[in-house]
Short mmCIF file of C-alpha atoms and ligand atoms in Angstrom, two decimals:
data_model
loop_
_atom_site.label_atom_id
_atom_site.label_comp_id
_atom_site.label_asym_id
_atom_site.label_seq_id
_atom_site.Cartn_x
_atom_site.Cartn_y
_atom_site.Cartn_z
CA UNK I 1 141.52 133.30 170.51
CA UNK I 2 139.05 135.95 169.48
CA UNK I 3 141.66 138.51 168.53
CA UNK I 4 139.99 139.47 165.25
CA UNK I 5 136.76 139.88 167.17
CA UNK I 6 138.42 142.34 169.51
CA UNK I 7 140.35 144.07 166.77
CA UNK I 8 137.29 144.61 164.62
CA UNK I 9 134.77 145.17 167.39
CA UNK I 10 132.54 148.02 166.19
CA UNK I 11 133.26 151.25 168.04
CA UNK I 12 130.50 153.39 166.60
CA UNK I 13 126.88 152.80 165.68
CA UNK I 14 127.67 153.07 161.99
CA UNK I 15 130.12 150.16 162.21
CA UNK I 16 127.47 147.74 163.37
CA UNK I 17 126.23 145.17 160.90
CA UNK I 18 122.70 143.93 161.59
CA UNK I 19 120.46 144.77 164.59
CA UNK I 20 119.20 147.82 162.65
CA UNK I 21 115.99 147.96 164.66
CA UNK I 22 117.96 148.43 167.85
CA UNK I 23 120.55 150.83 166.53
CA UNK I 24 117.91 153.11 165.01
CA UNK I 25 115.85 153.26 168.20
CA UNK I 26 118.91 154.04 170.32
CA UNK I 27 120.11 156.73 167.93
CA UNK I 28 116.68 158.34 167.96
CA UNK I 29 116.67 158.34 171.77
CA UNK I 30 120.09 160.00 171.76
CA UNK I 31 118.99 162.66 169.28
CA UNK I 32 116.02 163.48 171.48
CA UNK I 33 118.05 163.19 174.65
CA UNK I 34 115.67 160.62 175.98
CA UNK I 35 117.85 157.82 177.23
CA UNK I 36 116.19 155.25 179.47
CA UNK I 37 117.61 154.38 182.88
CA UNK I 38 117.57 150.66 182.30
CA UNK I 39 117.98 148.64 179.14
CA UNK I 40 117.64 144.92 178.71
CA UNK I 41 119.46 143.41 175.75
CA UNK I 42 118.45 139.85 175.11
CA UNK I 43 119.35 137.37 172.41
CA UNK I 44 121.82 134.66 171.43
CA UNK I 45 125.53 134.85 172.14
CA UNK I 46 127.89 136.66 169.84
CA UNK I 47 125.37 138.94 168.16
CA UNK I 48 126.52 142.27 169.55
CA UNK I 49 124.82 142.82 172.90
CA UNK I 50 127.86 143.99 174.86
CA UNK I 51 129.29 145.73 171.81
CA UNK I 52 126.18 147.87 171.47
CA UNK I 53 126.06 148.32 175.26
CA UNK I 54 129.56 149.83 175.17
CA UNK I 55 128.72 152.05 172.22
CA UNK I 56 125.66 153.24 174.11
CA UNK I 57 127.80 153.94 177.19
CA UNK I 58 130.10 155.97 174.96
CA UNK I 59 127.22 157.87 173.40
CA UNK I 60 125.78 158.70 176.83
CA UNK I 61 129.09 160.22 177.90
CA UNK I 62 130.36 161.60 174.59
CA UNK I 63 131.43 165.22 174.66
CA UNK I 64 130.49 165.85 171.05
CA UNK I 65 126.97 167.25 171.23
CA UNK I 66 126.02 166.47 167.64
CA UNK I 67 127.58 163.16 166.81
CA UNK I 68 127.28 160.76 169.69
CA UNK I 69 129.42 158.77 170.08
CA UNK I 70 132.12 160.59 168.16
CA UNK I 71 134.83 158.07 168.94
CA UNK I 72 137.35 160.90 169.28
CA UNK I 73 136.66 162.82 172.48
CA UNK I 74 138.47 161.87 175.68
CA UNK I 75 135.48 160.00 177.10
CA UNK I 76 134.96 157.97 173.92
CA UNK I 77 138.65 157.13 173.83
CA UNK I 78 138.75 156.19 177.51
CA UNK I 79 135.82 153.81 177.04
CA UNK I 80 137.42 152.28 173.95
CA UNK I 81 140.56 151.67 176.00
CA UNK I 82 138.59 150.24 178.92
CA UNK I 83 139.80 153.01 181.22
CA UNK I 84 136.64 154.99 181.79
CA UNK I 85 135.97 155.12 185.50
CA UNK I 86 132.21 155.65 185.12
CA UNK I 87 131.66 152.55 183.05
CA UNK I 88 131.35 149.53 185.30
CA UNK I 89 131.08 146.13 183.69
CA UNK I 90 129.91 143.22 185.81
CA UNK I 91 129.97 139.69 184.47
CA UNK I 92 127.16 138.06 186.42
CA UNK I 93 128.31 134.65 185.22
CA UNK I 94 131.36 134.96 187.46
CA UNK I 95 129.98 137.52 189.90
CA UNK I 96 126.81 135.98 191.15
CA UNK I 97 126.98 137.33 194.67
CA UNK I 98 124.82 139.85 196.35
CA UNK I 99 127.96 141.69 197.54
CA UNK I 100 128.67 143.12 194.11
CA UNK I 101 125.15 144.44 193.79
CA UNK I 102 125.25 145.83 197.36
CA UNK I 103 128.46 147.57 196.46
CA UNK I 104 126.75 148.91 193.38
CA UNK I 105 123.87 150.15 195.50
CA UNK I 106 126.17 151.91 197.95
CA UNK I 107 128.01 153.74 195.22
CA UNK I 108 125.07 154.49 193.00
CA UNK I 109 123.94 157.54 194.94
CA UNK I 110 127.15 159.37 194.20
CA UNK I 111 127.43 161.40 191.03
CA UNK I 112 129.66 160.04 188.29
CA UNK I 113 133.33 161.04 188.49
CA UNK I 114 133.99 162.28 184.99
CA UNK I 115 131.08 161.48 182.74
CA UNK I 116 127.52 162.67 182.55
CA UNK I 117 126.30 159.16 183.37
CA UNK I 118 127.62 156.24 185.33
CA UNK I 119 126.86 153.22 183.19
CA UNK I 120 126.57 149.71 184.57
CA UNK I 121 126.74 146.90 182.05
CA UNK I 122 125.70 143.64 183.69
CA UNK I 123 126.37 140.76 181.34
CA UNK I 124 124.51 137.46 181.67
CA UNK I 125 122.26 139.17 184.17
CA UNK I 126 120.10 136.03 184.53
CA UNK I 127 122.97 134.47 186.50
CA UNK I 128 122.49 136.82 189.45
CA UNK I 129 121.19 135.22 192.61
CA UNK I 130 117.68 135.94 193.80
CA UNK I 131 119.10 138.13 196.57
CA UNK I 132 121.15 140.08 194.06
CA UNK I 133 118.07 140.56 191.91
CA UNK I 134 116.10 141.84 194.88
CA UNK I 135 118.85 144.30 195.71
CA UNK I 136 118.98 145.37 192.09
CA UNK I 137 115.24 145.81 191.96
CA UNK I 138 115.30 148.33 194.79
CA UNK I 139 117.78 150.36 192.76
CA UNK I 140 115.72 150.04 189.62
CA UNK I 141 112.62 151.32 191.36
CA UNK I 142 114.23 154.71 191.83
CA UNK I 143 117.26 154.94 189.63
CA UNK I 144 119.34 158.09 190.16
CA UNK I 145 119.20 160.49 187.20
CA UNK I 146 122.87 160.03 186.41
CA UNK I 147 122.73 156.23 186.13
CA UNK I 148 122.13 153.92 183.19
CA UNK I 149 121.85 150.17 183.55
CA UNK I 150 122.38 147.94 180.56
CA UNK I 151 121.59 144.31 181.25
CA UNK I 152 122.50 141.66 178.74
CA UNK I 153 121.23 138.10 178.76
CA UNK I 154 121.09 135.02 176.59
CA UNK I 155 118.30 133.60 178.75
CA UNK I 156 115.55 136.13 179.16
CA UNK I 157 113.19 133.56 180.68
CA UNK I 158 115.46 133.42 183.73
CA UNK I 159 115.21 137.16 184.36
CA UNK I 160 112.47 138.04 186.85
CA UNK I 161 109.44 139.76 185.35
CA UNK I 162 109.82 142.53 187.92
CA UNK I 163 113.22 143.39 186.43
CA UNK I 164 112.09 143.03 182.82
CA UNK I 165 109.16 145.36 183.37
CA UNK I 166 111.45 148.14 184.57
CA UNK I 167 113.68 148.02 181.50
CA UNK I 168 113.46 149.06 177.92
CA UNK I 169 113.88 145.72 176.22
CA UNK I 170 115.66 145.02 172.95
CA UNK I 171 115.66 141.63 171.30
CA UNK I 172 118.83 140.90 169.38
CA UNK I 173 118.64 138.54 166.43
CA UNK I 174 121.05 136.04 164.99
CA UNK I 175 122.78 137.46 161.95
CA UNK I 176 121.25 136.66 158.59
CA UNK I 177 123.72 134.75 156.41
CA UNK I 178 124.20 137.72 154.10
CA UNK I 179 125.10 139.97 157.04
CA UNK I 180 127.47 137.51 158.69
CA UNK I 181 129.06 137.09 155.27
CA UNK I 182 129.40 140.85 154.94
CA UNK I 183 131.11 141.15 158.32
CA UNK I 184 133.57 138.36 157.47
CA UNK I 185 134.30 139.79 154.03
CA UNK I 186 135.08 143.17 155.57
CA UNK I 187 137.58 141.69 158.00
CA UNK I 188 139.13 139.44 155.35
CA UNK I 189 139.58 142.49 153.15
CA UNK I 190 141.24 144.52 155.90
CA UNK I 191 143.50 141.60 156.78
CA UNK I 192 144.23 141.01 153.08
CA UNK I 193 143.05 137.40 153.32
CA UNK I 194 142.10 135.61 150.13
CA UNK I 195 138.91 133.82 151.01
CA UNK I 196 137.31 131.46 148.51
CA UNK I 197 133.51 131.46 148.27
CA UNK I 198 133.44 127.88 149.57
CA UNK I 199 135.38 128.74 152.69
CA UNK I 200 133.37 131.90 153.22
CA UNK I 201 130.12 129.92 153.01
CA UNK I 202 131.48 127.33 155.40
CA UNK I 203 132.33 129.97 158.00
CA UNK I 204 128.91 131.58 157.65
CA UNK I 205 127.08 128.25 157.96
CA UNK I 206 129.19 127.04 160.85
CA UNK I 207 128.69 130.29 162.75
CA UNK I 208 124.95 129.63 163.00
CA UNK I 209 124.34 133.39 162.79
CA UNK I 210 126.73 134.40 165.56
CA UNK I 211 129.04 137.18 164.37
CA UNK I 212 131.49 136.36 167.12
CA UNK I 213 131.63 132.68 166.19
CA UNK I 214 132.13 133.56 162.53
CA UNK I 215 135.00 135.87 163.43
CA UNK I 216 136.50 133.29 165.73
CA UNK I 217 136.41 130.71 162.92
CA UNK I 218 138.14 133.18 160.62
CA UNK I 219 140.64 133.75 163.40
CA UNK I 220 141.47 130.06 163.52
CA UNK I 221 142.07 130.06 159.78
CA UNK I 222 144.07 133.28 159.83
CA UNK I 223 147.58 131.79 160.23
CA UNK I 224 146.94 129.73 157.08
CA UNK I 225 145.13 132.49 155.21
CA UNK I 226 148.02 134.81 155.90
CA UNK I 227 150.10 132.54 153.65
CA UNK I 228 147.55 132.37 150.86
CA UNK I 229 144.20 130.96 149.82
CA UNK I 230 143.10 127.65 151.35
CA UNK I 231 140.73 125.03 150.00
CA UNK I 232 137.43 124.02 151.56
CA UNK I 233 138.87 120.62 152.51
CA UNK I 234 141.80 122.31 154.26
CA UNK I 235 139.47 124.69 156.07
CA UNK I 236 137.30 121.80 157.23
CA UNK I 237 140.35 120.01 158.52
CA UNK I 238 141.76 123.03 160.32
CA UNK I 239 138.43 123.84 161.89
CA UNK I 240 137.67 120.22 162.62
CA UNK I 241 134.30 120.77 161.01
CA UNK I 242 133.99 117.56 159.05
CA UNK I 243 131.12 116.47 161.27
CA UNK I 244 129.29 119.74 160.82
CA UNK I 245 129.77 119.68 157.08
CA UNK I 246 128.32 116.17 157.12
CA UNK I 247 125.23 117.37 158.97
CA UNK I 248 124.69 120.29 156.66
CA UNK I 249 125.04 118.02 153.65
CA UNK I 250 122.64 115.48 155.11
CA UNK I 251 120.03 118.10 155.98
CA UNK I 252 120.19 119.36 152.41
CA UNK I 253 119.50 115.83 151.18
CA UNK I 254 116.52 115.54 153.54
CA UNK I 255 115.16 118.82 152.25
CA UNK I 256 115.52 117.64 148.66
CA UNK I 257 113.24 114.69 149.54
CA UNK I 258 115.68 112.25 147.97
CA UNK I 259 114.99 109.00 149.87
CA UNK I 260 117.49 106.95 147.94
CA UNK I 261 120.31 109.40 148.46
CA UNK I 262 119.47 109.85 152.13
CA UNK I 263 119.48 106.13 152.85
CA UNK I 264 122.71 105.53 150.98
CA UNK I 265 124.25 108.45 152.87
CA UNK I 266 123.31 106.74 156.13
CA UNK I 267 124.65 103.42 154.89
CA UNK I 268 127.87 105.13 154.05
CA UNK I 269 128.11 106.61 157.54
CA UNK I 270 127.41 103.20 159.00
CA UNK I 271 130.14 101.58 156.95
CA UNK I 272 132.53 104.22 158.17
CA UNK I 273 131.63 103.33 161.73
CA UNK I 274 129.95 106.62 162.60
CA UNK I 275 128.15 106.50 165.94
CA UNK I 276 124.50 106.77 164.93
CA UNK I 277 123.22 107.84 168.32
CA UNK I 278 125.69 110.71 168.30
CA UNK I 279 124.83 111.53 164.70
CA UNK I 280 121.09 111.74 165.47
CA UNK I 281 121.76 113.98 168.45
CA UNK I 282 123.90 116.31 166.41
CA UNK I 283 121.29 116.27 163.66
CA UNK I 284 118.57 117.24 166.14
CA UNK I 285 120.74 120.05 167.51
CA UNK I 286 121.44 121.37 164.02
CA UNK I 287 117.80 121.26 162.86
CA UNK I 288 116.80 122.91 166.13
CA UNK I 289 119.33 125.66 165.47
CA UNK I 290 117.78 126.22 162.05
CA UNK I 291 114.32 126.19 163.59
CA UNK I 292 115.28 128.96 166.00
CA UNK I 293 116.62 130.99 163.11
CA UNK I 294 113.32 130.44 161.27
CA UNK I 295 111.33 131.53 164.31
CA UNK I 296 113.35 134.70 164.56
CA UNK I 297 113.00 135.39 160.86
CA UNK I 298 109.26 134.68 160.99
CA UNK I 299 109.59 131.94 158.35
CA UNK I 300 107.50 128.83 157.88
CA UNK I 301 108.43 126.24 160.53
CA UNK I 302 106.53 123.16 159.45
CA UNK I 303 109.40 121.22 157.90
CA UNK I 304 111.64 121.80 160.91
CA UNK I 305 108.95 121.00 163.45
CA UNK I 306 107.92 117.76 161.82
CA UNK I 307 111.51 116.74 161.14
CA UNK I 308 112.43 117.35 164.78
CA UNK I 309 109.48 115.32 166.04
CA UNK I 310 110.49 112.45 163.79
CA UNK I 311 114.16 112.61 164.73
CA UNK I 312 113.38 112.74 168.44
CA UNK I 313 111.11 109.73 168.08
CA UNK I 314 113.88 107.94 166.16
CA UNK I 315 116.42 108.76 168.86
CA UNK I 316 114.12 107.30 171.51
CA UNK I 317 113.11 104.29 169.43
CA UNK I 318 116.65 103.36 168.55
CA UNK I 319 117.30 102.40 172.17
CA UNK I 320 114.76 99.58 172.00
CA UNK I 321 114.88 98.76 168.32
CA UNK I 322 116.28 95.35 167.29
CA UNK I 323 118.38 97.21 164.71
CA UNK I 324 119.54 100.47 166.22
CA UNK I 325 119.82 102.32 162.93
CA UNK I 326 116.37 101.32 161.71
CA UNK I 327 114.34 104.05 163.44
CA UNK I 328 116.54 106.74 161.92
CA UNK I 329 116.25 105.16 158.50
CA UNK I 330 112.47 105.02 158.81
CA UNK I 331 112.31 108.58 160.07
CA UNK I 332 114.47 109.69 157.16
CA UNK I 333 112.16 107.93 154.68
CA UNK I 334 109.20 109.71 156.26
CA UNK I 335 110.92 113.07 156.24
CA UNK I 336 111.88 112.65 152.60
CA UNK I 337 108.29 111.97 151.65
CA UNK I 338 107.87 115.66 152.25
CA UNK I 339 104.75 117.57 151.44
CA UNK I 340 101.78 116.05 149.71
CA UNK I 341 102.13 112.56 151.16
CA UNK I 342 98.90 110.82 151.96
CA UNK I 343 97.84 108.27 154.50
CA UNK I 344 96.64 105.85 151.88
CA UNK I 345 99.89 106.04 150.01
CA UNK I 346 101.63 105.44 153.30
CA UNK I 347 99.84 102.18 153.94
CA UNK I 348 101.54 100.42 151.08
CA UNK I 349 104.98 101.57 152.17
CA UNK I 350 107.30 98.79 153.24
CA UNK I 351 108.15 100.41 156.54
CA UNK I 352 104.63 99.75 157.73
CA UNK I 353 105.60 96.11 158.18
CA UNK I 354 108.84 96.78 159.95
CA UNK I 355 109.05 95.31 163.44
CA UNK I 356 109.95 98.59 165.08
CA UNK I 357 107.31 100.54 166.93
CA UNK I 358 108.07 103.53 164.79
CA UNK I 359 106.33 101.83 161.90
CA UNK I 360 103.10 102.69 163.63
CA UNK I 361 103.76 106.36 163.49
CA UNK I 362 101.79 107.79 160.64
CA UNK I 363 103.10 110.34 158.26
CA UNK I 364 101.96 113.82 159.00
CA UNK I 365 100.36 115.69 156.22
CA UNK I 366 102.30 118.94 156.25
CA UNK I 367 99.72 121.06 154.52
CA UNK I 368 96.96 119.75 156.72
CA UNK I 369 98.95 120.18 159.92
CA UNK I 370 99.41 123.83 159.31
CA UNK I 371 95.76 124.47 158.76
CA UNK I 372 94.51 122.61 161.75
CA UNK I 373 95.46 124.06 165.06
CA UNK I 374 92.64 122.77 167.14
CA UNK I 375 89.40 121.00 166.95
CA UNK I 376 87.58 124.32 167.04
CA UNK I 377 89.11 125.37 163.77
CA UNK I 378 87.20 122.84 161.82
CA UNK I 379 84.30 121.98 164.01
CA UNK I 380 82.12 124.32 162.04
CA UNK I 381 83.31 122.93 158.75
CA UNK I 382 82.08 119.51 159.64
CA UNK I 383 79.95 118.44 156.72
CA UNK I 384 78.25 115.26 157.82
CA UNK I 385 75.56 115.75 160.44
CA UNK I 386 76.52 114.47 163.85
CA UNK I 387 74.84 111.27 164.86
CA UNK I 388 73.20 112.63 167.86
CA UNK I 389 70.21 112.06 169.98
CA UNK I 390 71.32 114.67 172.52
CA UNK I 391 72.62 111.99 174.89
CA UNK I 392 76.08 112.60 176.35
CA UNK I 393 78.82 110.07 176.78
CA UNK I 394 78.91 108.78 180.36
CA UNK I 395 81.18 105.78 180.12
CA UNK I 396 83.27 103.84 177.70
CA UNK I 397 84.71 100.40 178.39
CA UNK I 398 88.04 98.96 177.32
CA UNK I 399 86.22 96.53 175.03
CA UNK I 400 84.26 99.33 173.41
CA UNK I 401 87.48 101.27 172.86
CA UNK I 402 89.10 98.20 171.34
CA UNK I 403 86.15 97.59 169.01
CA UNK I 404 86.13 101.22 167.84
CA UNK I 405 89.84 101.12 167.10
CA UNK I 406 89.47 97.84 165.23
CA UNK I 407 86.74 99.33 163.06
CA UNK I 408 88.91 102.32 162.30
CA UNK I 409 91.87 100.07 161.55
CA UNK I 410 89.93 98.26 158.84
CA UNK I 411 89.61 101.59 157.03
CA UNK I 412 92.97 103.09 157.91
CA UNK I 413 95.51 100.69 159.33
CA UNK I 414 98.04 103.39 160.21
CA UNK I 415 95.59 105.50 162.11
CA UNK I 416 94.25 102.41 163.88
CA UNK I 417 97.76 101.48 164.99
CA UNK I 418 98.33 104.97 166.22
CA UNK I 419 95.12 104.92 168.26
CA UNK I 420 96.21 101.67 169.91
CA UNK I 421 99.03 103.60 171.55
CA UNK I 422 96.61 106.11 173.08
CA UNK I 423 94.78 106.07 176.37
CA UNK I 424 91.15 107.12 176.56
CA UNK I 425 89.69 108.78 179.60
CA UNK I 426 86.50 110.64 180.39
CA UNK I 427 86.68 114.13 181.81
CA UNK I 428 83.07 114.85 182.66
CA UNK I 429 81.23 113.97 179.48
CA UNK I 430 84.21 114.76 177.32
CA UNK I 431 86.30 111.97 175.85
CA UNK I 432 90.00 112.74 176.15
CA UNK I 433 92.41 110.85 173.89
CA UNK I 434 95.84 110.84 175.51
CA UNK I 435 98.61 110.64 172.92
CA UNK I 436 102.24 109.87 173.64
CA UNK I 437 103.71 112.53 171.39
CA UNK I 438 102.86 115.87 169.92
CA UNK I 439 102.96 114.53 166.40
CA UNK I 440 100.56 111.75 167.38
CA UNK I 441 98.23 114.41 168.68
CA UNK I 442 98.65 116.42 165.49
CA UNK I 443 97.79 113.33 163.50
CA UNK I 444 94.69 112.65 165.55
CA UNK I 445 93.60 116.27 165.22
CA UNK I 446 93.92 116.20 161.45
CA UNK I 447 90.55 116.94 159.97
CA UNK I 448 89.98 113.59 158.28
CA UNK I 449 91.20 111.49 161.18
CA UNK I 450 89.37 113.51 163.77
CA UNK I 451 86.08 113.19 161.88
CA UNK I 452 86.56 109.45 161.45
CA UNK I 453 87.34 108.94 165.11
CA UNK I 454 84.49 111.11 166.32
CA UNK I 455 81.88 109.53 164.10
CA UNK I 456 83.06 105.98 164.94
CA UNK I 457 82.83 106.71 168.66
CA UNK I 458 79.43 108.34 168.21
CA UNK I 459 78.22 105.35 166.16
CA UNK I 460 79.46 102.84 168.68
CA UNK I 461 78.22 104.69 171.74
CA UNK I 462 75.05 105.99 170.08
CA UNK I 463 75.39 109.46 171.49
CA UNK I 464 76.99 112.78 170.80
CA UNK I 465 80.64 112.83 171.75
CA UNK I 466 82.77 115.77 172.70
CA UNK I 467 86.28 114.68 171.84
CA UNK I 468 89.68 116.23 172.41
CA UNK I 469 93.25 115.05 172.30
CA UNK I 470 95.97 115.79 174.86
CA UNK I 471 99.56 114.79 175.41
CA UNK I 472 100.22 112.13 178.01
CA UNK I 473 102.13 113.34 181.05
CA UNK I 474 104.61 116.17 181.23
CA UNK I 475 107.69 114.13 180.66
CA UNK I 476 107.26 114.11 176.92
CA UNK I 477 110.51 115.17 175.31
CA UNK I 478 108.86 116.72 172.30
CA UNK I 479 106.82 118.95 174.59
CA UNK I 480 109.86 119.94 176.60
CA UNK I 481 111.76 120.93 173.53
CA UNK I 482 108.78 122.90 172.35
CA UNK I 483 108.74 124.88 175.54
CA UNK I 484 112.38 125.76 175.13
CA UNK I 485 111.52 127.51 171.90
CA UNK I 486 108.40 129.34 172.81
ZN1 ZN D 1 132.89 161.26 171.94
#
């Protein structure tokens, strides 16, 4: 399927689009003749890890002293044709066994046959068994001078630290839209395809930053493009991307904070019999994809984080909601409130009276969330003097907890409702508020809410209270997803 990908696979460093930080470092190492013995290429699929690994293998064995790789000498040509005896590629995904690595270890002591270096490219290295890793590690401890290992992985967290620490590591990034677009435009030009801007944008968006996926999408369109320009609607149909287009469109509406449009969009989906559970799952996956891109680009994450928390809660709530679409609708209303929303404003919102449990989930204040990471950040800013007579909290009864929450609820109904869902325990003399979700915790740790809670507890208990908030249990989905990212 990926014929264009193979046909246009970069053969030289200068052909590579993106990953500049990696290409420059490798070229510098080549100029100074300081190649490492083990490289670790990590990053998402389809962003050039094995392509650059092969170019590096070529450069290491190129016969042209000045311009490595030249792409013209017999070694460069042999590698390009996949016939170079000193380049050994192992796909760990299908070759998990220790035997392959043992074999590698047996042969590694011998000098390369033709080239200056014997290069091992081990793709999806995280798939190796523990035994294979151990065998590999022994080799890595004392790599022969004529050997270069290039490991590639999409899941760096599964690679043992002992292996990582022996490699020069390069982190590959998803392609920025402009770069993926550039790569597609280049191929379209060479193939003499007429590509409308709409279709080009669709390919770039659908690729999610993977050059290989973008090229594979173009590949699927190529029989049609060979006959002439195609419309966006035709491209969507051919690529079966209607669902994706829908998601992208819907996310744009959410970002524009247009509640009315968002709700009518959902109604429309409902009328067309779209499976909401499936839609929410796809929506979560898509926003997560964008979040990962944002992390890699170092952009602001708050919208994506909060939106994901809300969507996950909606997905969970919908299973027990009397109307299965309601939690998503409420979440969408919340998301569309966007920045600058306030708790007080929230209290008059109709969704507060909805029967679903999600109505108790308060709206996060985006600006505030970002500022407040932990209690310590604002402890010093606390303006009102603590009601303290140096006594520490030693116990708190269920009735006392209930009374405190009721008092808070008279001032802020939403926050009171949220607190009802929490458990309170004492750890030493510290009061720990156990919240069900990350975004509940965030809400509790917001400056205003935290101060209210702390002073109400101190008032009621007549002593100084050390108060923190934690997430209940480890099974929390929001937490799990968080740990996948970071
Ligand atoms: Zn060469």
